[in-house]
mmCIF file of C-alpha atoms and ligand atoms in Angstrom:
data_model
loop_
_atom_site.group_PDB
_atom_site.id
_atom_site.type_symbol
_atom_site.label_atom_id
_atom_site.label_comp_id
_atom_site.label_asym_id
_atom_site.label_seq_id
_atom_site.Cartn_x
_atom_site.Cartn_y
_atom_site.Cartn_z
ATOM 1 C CA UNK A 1 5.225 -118.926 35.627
ATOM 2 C CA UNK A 2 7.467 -121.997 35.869
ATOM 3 C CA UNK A 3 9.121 -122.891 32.765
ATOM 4 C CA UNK A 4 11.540 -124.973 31.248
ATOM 5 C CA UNK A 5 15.529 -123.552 30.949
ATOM 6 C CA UNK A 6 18.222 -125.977 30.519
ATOM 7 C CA UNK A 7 21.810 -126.680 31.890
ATOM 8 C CA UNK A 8 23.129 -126.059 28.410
ATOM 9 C CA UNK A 9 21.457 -122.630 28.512
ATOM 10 C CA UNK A 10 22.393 -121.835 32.097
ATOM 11 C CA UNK A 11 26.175 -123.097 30.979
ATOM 12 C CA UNK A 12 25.454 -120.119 27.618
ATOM 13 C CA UNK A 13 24.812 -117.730 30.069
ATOM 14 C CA UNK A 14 27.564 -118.630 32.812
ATOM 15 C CA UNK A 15 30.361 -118.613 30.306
ATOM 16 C CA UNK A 16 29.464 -115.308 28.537
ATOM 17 C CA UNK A 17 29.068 -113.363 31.765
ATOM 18 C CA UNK A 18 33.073 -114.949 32.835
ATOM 19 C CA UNK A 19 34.516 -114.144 29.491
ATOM 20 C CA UNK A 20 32.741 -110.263 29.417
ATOM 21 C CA UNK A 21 33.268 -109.281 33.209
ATOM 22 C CA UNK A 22 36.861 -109.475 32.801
ATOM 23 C CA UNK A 23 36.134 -105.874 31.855
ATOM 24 C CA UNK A 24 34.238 -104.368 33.827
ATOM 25 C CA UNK A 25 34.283 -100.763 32.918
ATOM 26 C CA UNK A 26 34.281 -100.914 29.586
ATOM 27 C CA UNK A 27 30.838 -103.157 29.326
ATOM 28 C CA UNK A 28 29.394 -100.537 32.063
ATOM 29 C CA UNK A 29 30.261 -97.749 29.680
ATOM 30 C CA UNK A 30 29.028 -99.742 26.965
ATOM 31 C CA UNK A 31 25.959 -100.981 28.604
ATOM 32 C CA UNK A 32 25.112 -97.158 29.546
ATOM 33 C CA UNK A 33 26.101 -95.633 25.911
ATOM 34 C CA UNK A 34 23.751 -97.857 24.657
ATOM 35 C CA UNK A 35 20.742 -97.201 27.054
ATOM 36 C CA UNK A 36 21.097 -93.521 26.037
ATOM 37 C CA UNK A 37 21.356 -94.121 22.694
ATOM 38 C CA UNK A 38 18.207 -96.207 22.231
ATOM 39 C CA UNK A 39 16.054 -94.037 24.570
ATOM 40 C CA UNK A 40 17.812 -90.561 25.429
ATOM 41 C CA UNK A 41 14.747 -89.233 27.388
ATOM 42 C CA UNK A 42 15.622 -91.581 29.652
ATOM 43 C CA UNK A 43 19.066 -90.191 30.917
ATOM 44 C CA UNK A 44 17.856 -87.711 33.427
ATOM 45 C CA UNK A 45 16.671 -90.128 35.464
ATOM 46 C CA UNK A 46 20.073 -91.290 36.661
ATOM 47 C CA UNK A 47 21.694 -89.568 38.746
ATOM 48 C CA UNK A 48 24.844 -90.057 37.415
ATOM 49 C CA UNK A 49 24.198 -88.768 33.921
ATOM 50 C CA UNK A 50 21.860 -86.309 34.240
ATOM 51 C CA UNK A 51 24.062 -83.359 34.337
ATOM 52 C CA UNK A 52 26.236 -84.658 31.861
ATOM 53 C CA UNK A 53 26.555 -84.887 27.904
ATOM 54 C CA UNK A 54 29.361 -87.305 28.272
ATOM 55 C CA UNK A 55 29.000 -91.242 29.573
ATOM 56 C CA UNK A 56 31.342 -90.772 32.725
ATOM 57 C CA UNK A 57 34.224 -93.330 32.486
ATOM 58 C CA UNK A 58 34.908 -94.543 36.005
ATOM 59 C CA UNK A 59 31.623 -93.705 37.923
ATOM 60 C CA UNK A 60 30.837 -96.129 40.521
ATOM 61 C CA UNK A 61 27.229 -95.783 40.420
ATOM 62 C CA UNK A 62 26.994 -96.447 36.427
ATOM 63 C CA UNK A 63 29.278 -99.122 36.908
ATOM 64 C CA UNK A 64 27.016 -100.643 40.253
ATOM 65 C CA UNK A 65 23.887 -100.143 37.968
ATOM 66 C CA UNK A 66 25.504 -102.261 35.095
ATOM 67 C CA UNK A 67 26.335 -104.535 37.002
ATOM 68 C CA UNK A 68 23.086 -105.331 39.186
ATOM 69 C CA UNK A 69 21.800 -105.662 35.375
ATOM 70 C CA UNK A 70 24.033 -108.029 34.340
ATOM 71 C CA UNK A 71 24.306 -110.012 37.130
ATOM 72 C CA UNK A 72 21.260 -110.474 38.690
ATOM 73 C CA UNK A 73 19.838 -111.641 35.013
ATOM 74 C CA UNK A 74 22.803 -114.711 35.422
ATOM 75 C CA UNK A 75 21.699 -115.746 38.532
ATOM 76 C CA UNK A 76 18.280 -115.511 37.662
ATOM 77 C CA UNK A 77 19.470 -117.617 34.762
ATOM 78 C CA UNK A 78 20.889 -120.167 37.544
ATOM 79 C CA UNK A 79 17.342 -120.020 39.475
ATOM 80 C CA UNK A 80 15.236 -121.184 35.973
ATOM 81 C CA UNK A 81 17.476 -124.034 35.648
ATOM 82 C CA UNK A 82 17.380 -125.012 39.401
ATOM 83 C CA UNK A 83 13.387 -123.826 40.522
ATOM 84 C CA UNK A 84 12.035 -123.374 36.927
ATOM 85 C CA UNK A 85 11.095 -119.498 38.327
ATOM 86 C CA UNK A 86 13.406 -116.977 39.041
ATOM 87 C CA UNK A 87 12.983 -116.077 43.200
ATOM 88 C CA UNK A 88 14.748 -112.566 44.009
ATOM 89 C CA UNK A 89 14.611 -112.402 48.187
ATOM 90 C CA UNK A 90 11.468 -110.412 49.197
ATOM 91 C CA UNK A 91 13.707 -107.272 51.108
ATOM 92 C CA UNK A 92 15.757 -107.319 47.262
ATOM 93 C CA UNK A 93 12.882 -107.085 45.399
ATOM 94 C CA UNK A 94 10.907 -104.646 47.651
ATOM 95 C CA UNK A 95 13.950 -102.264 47.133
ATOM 96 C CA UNK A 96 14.232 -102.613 43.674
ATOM 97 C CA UNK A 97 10.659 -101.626 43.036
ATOM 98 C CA UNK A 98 10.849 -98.958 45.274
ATOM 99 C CA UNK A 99 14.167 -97.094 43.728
ATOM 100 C CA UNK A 100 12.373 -97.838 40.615
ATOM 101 C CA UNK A 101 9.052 -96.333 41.032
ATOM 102 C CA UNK A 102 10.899 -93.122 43.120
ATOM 103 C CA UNK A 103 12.932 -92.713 39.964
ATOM 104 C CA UNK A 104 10.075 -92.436 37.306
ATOM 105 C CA UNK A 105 10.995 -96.146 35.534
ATOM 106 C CA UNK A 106 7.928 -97.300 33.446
ATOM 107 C CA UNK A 107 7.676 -100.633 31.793
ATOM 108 C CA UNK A 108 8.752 -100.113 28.137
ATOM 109 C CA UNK A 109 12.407 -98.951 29.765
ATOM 110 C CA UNK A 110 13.093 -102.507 30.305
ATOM 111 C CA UNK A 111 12.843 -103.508 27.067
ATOM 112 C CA UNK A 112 15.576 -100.526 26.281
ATOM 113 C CA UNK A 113 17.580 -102.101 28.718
ATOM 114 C CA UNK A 114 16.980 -105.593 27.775
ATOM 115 C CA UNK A 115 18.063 -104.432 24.228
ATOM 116 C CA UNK A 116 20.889 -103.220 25.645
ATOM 117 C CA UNK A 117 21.680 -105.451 27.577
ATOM 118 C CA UNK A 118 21.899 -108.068 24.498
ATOM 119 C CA UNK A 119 23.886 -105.482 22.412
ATOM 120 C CA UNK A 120 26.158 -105.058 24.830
ATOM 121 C CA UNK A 121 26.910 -108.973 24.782
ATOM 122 C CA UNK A 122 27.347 -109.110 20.937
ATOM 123 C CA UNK A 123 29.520 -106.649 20.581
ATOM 124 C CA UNK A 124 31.904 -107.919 23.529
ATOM 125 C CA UNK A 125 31.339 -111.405 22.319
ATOM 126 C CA UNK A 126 32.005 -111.104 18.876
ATOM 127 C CA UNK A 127 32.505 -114.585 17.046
ATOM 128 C CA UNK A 128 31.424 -116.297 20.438
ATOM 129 C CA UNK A 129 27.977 -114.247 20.325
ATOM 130 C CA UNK A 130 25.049 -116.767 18.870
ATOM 131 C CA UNK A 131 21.071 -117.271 18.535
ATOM 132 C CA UNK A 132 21.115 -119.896 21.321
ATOM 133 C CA UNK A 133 23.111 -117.725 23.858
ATOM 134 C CA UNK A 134 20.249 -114.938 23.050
ATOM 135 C CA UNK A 135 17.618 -116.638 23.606
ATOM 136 C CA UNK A 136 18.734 -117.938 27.061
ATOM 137 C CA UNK A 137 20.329 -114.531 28.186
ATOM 138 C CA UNK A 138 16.278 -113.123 26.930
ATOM 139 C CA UNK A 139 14.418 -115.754 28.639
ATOM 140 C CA UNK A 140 16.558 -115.095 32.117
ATOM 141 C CA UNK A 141 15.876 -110.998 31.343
ATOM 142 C CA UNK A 142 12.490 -111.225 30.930
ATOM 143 C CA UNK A 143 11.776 -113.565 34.350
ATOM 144 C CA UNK A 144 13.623 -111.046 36.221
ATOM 145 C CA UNK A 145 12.106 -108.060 34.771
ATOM 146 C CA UNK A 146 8.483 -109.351 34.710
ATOM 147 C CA UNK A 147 9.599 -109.697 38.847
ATOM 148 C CA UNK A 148 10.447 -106.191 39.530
ATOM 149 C CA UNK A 149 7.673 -104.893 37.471
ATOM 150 C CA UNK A 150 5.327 -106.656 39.250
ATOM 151 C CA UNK A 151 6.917 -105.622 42.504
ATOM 152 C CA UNK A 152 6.483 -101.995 41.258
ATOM 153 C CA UNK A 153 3.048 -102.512 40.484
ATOM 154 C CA UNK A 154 2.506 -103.299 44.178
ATOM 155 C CA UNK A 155 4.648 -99.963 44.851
ATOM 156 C CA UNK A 156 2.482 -97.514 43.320
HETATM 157 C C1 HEM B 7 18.726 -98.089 40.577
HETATM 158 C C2 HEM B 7 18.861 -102.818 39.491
HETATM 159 C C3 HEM B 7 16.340 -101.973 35.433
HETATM 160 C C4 HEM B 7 16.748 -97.220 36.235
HETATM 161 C C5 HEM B 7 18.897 -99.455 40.664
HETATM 162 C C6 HEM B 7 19.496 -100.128 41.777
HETATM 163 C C7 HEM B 7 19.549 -101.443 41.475
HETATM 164 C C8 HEM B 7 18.978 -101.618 40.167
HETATM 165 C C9 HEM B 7 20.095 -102.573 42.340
HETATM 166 C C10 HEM B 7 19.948 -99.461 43.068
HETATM 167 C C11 HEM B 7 21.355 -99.013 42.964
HETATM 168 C C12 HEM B 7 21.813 -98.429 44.268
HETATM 169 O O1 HEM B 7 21.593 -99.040 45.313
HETATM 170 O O2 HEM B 7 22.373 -97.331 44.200
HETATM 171 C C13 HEM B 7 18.186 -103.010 38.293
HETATM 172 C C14 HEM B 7 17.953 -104.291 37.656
HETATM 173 C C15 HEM B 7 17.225 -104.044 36.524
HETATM 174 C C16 HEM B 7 17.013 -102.616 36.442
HETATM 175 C C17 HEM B 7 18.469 -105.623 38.185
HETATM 176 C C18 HEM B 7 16.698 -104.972 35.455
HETATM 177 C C19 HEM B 7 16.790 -106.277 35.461
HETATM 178 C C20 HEM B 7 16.216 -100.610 35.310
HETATM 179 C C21 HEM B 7 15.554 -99.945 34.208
HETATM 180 C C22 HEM B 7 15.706 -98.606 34.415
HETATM 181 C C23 HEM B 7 16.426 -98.428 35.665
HETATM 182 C C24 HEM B 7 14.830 -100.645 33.081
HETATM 183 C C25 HEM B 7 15.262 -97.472 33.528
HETATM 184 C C26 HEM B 7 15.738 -97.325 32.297
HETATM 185 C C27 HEM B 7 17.313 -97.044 37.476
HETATM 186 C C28 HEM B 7 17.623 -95.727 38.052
HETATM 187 C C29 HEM B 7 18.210 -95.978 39.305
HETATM 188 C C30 HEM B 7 18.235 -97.430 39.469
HETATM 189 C C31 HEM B 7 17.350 -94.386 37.402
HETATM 190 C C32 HEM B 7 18.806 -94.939 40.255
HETATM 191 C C33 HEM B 7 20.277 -94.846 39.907
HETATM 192 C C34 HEM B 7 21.001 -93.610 40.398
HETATM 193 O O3 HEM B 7 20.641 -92.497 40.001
HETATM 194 O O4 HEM B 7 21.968 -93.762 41.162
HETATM 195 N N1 HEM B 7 18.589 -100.376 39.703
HETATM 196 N N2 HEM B 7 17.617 -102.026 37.529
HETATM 197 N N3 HEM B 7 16.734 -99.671 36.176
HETATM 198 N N4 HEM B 7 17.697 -98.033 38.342
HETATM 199 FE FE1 HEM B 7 17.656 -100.019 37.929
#
């Protein structure tokens, strides 16, 4: 559904993603901490914490995962300011619905990882963290995750 996200939203978005990847592991751990803390039947579903009570420090494939996350939801941010639609490349989003689907994810787990997706942001933003820069990091969320779910839909 095309909608309307402005420059001054896609600038909200842009400049909290520079300021928080300047570290890197930290969010990831962050990002993952609070995935498990909002929905802890999720965690054997990654492969990287499953056999593990701990939130591994420097594990590439939590930090790959976190990233994806984070990313992906700023360029999508950058595609509803340029198309009004976010557009992930058709072999992209067939893969993502695939690992999805072969890994058990159901549709109320992105709303634990939108949730912590936005936590993760406040507490790295601090002062700089506001209403307007949630709302524009939500909208670009929710147009990528509605994508992938749909994309799983056609997986299953
Ligand atoms: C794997 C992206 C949401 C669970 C992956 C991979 C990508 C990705 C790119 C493949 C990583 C690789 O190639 O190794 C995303 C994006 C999301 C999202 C962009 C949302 C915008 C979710 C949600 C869940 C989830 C909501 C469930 C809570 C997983 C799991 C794997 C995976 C379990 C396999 C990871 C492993 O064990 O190595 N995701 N994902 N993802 N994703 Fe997601």
């Amino acid at each position: 559904m095309a909608t309307t996200f402005t420059e001054k939203q896609e600038a909200l978005v842009k400049e909290s993603w520079e300021l928080m990847k300047q570290n890197i592991p930290e969010l990831s751990v962050r990002f993952f901490t609070t995935v498990i803390e909002i929905a802890p039947q999720a965690k054997p579903m990654f492969s990287f914490l499953k056999d593990t009570d701990e939130i591994p420090q420097n594990n590439p494939k939590l930090k790959a995962h976190a990233m994806k996350v984070f990313k992906m939801t700023c360029e999508s941010a950058v595609q509803l300011r340029e198309k009004g639609e976010v557009v992930v490349a058709d072999s992209t989003l067939s893969y993502l619905g695939a690992v999805h689907v072969k890994k058990g994810v159901i549709d109320p787990h992105f709303e634990v990882v939108k949730e912590a997706l936005l936590r993760t942001l406040e507490s790295g933003l601090g002062d700089k963290w506001n209403e307007e820069m949630k709302c524009a990091w939500s909208e670009a969320y929710d147009q990528l995750a509605t994508a992938i779910k749909d994309e799983m839909k056609e997986e299953r």
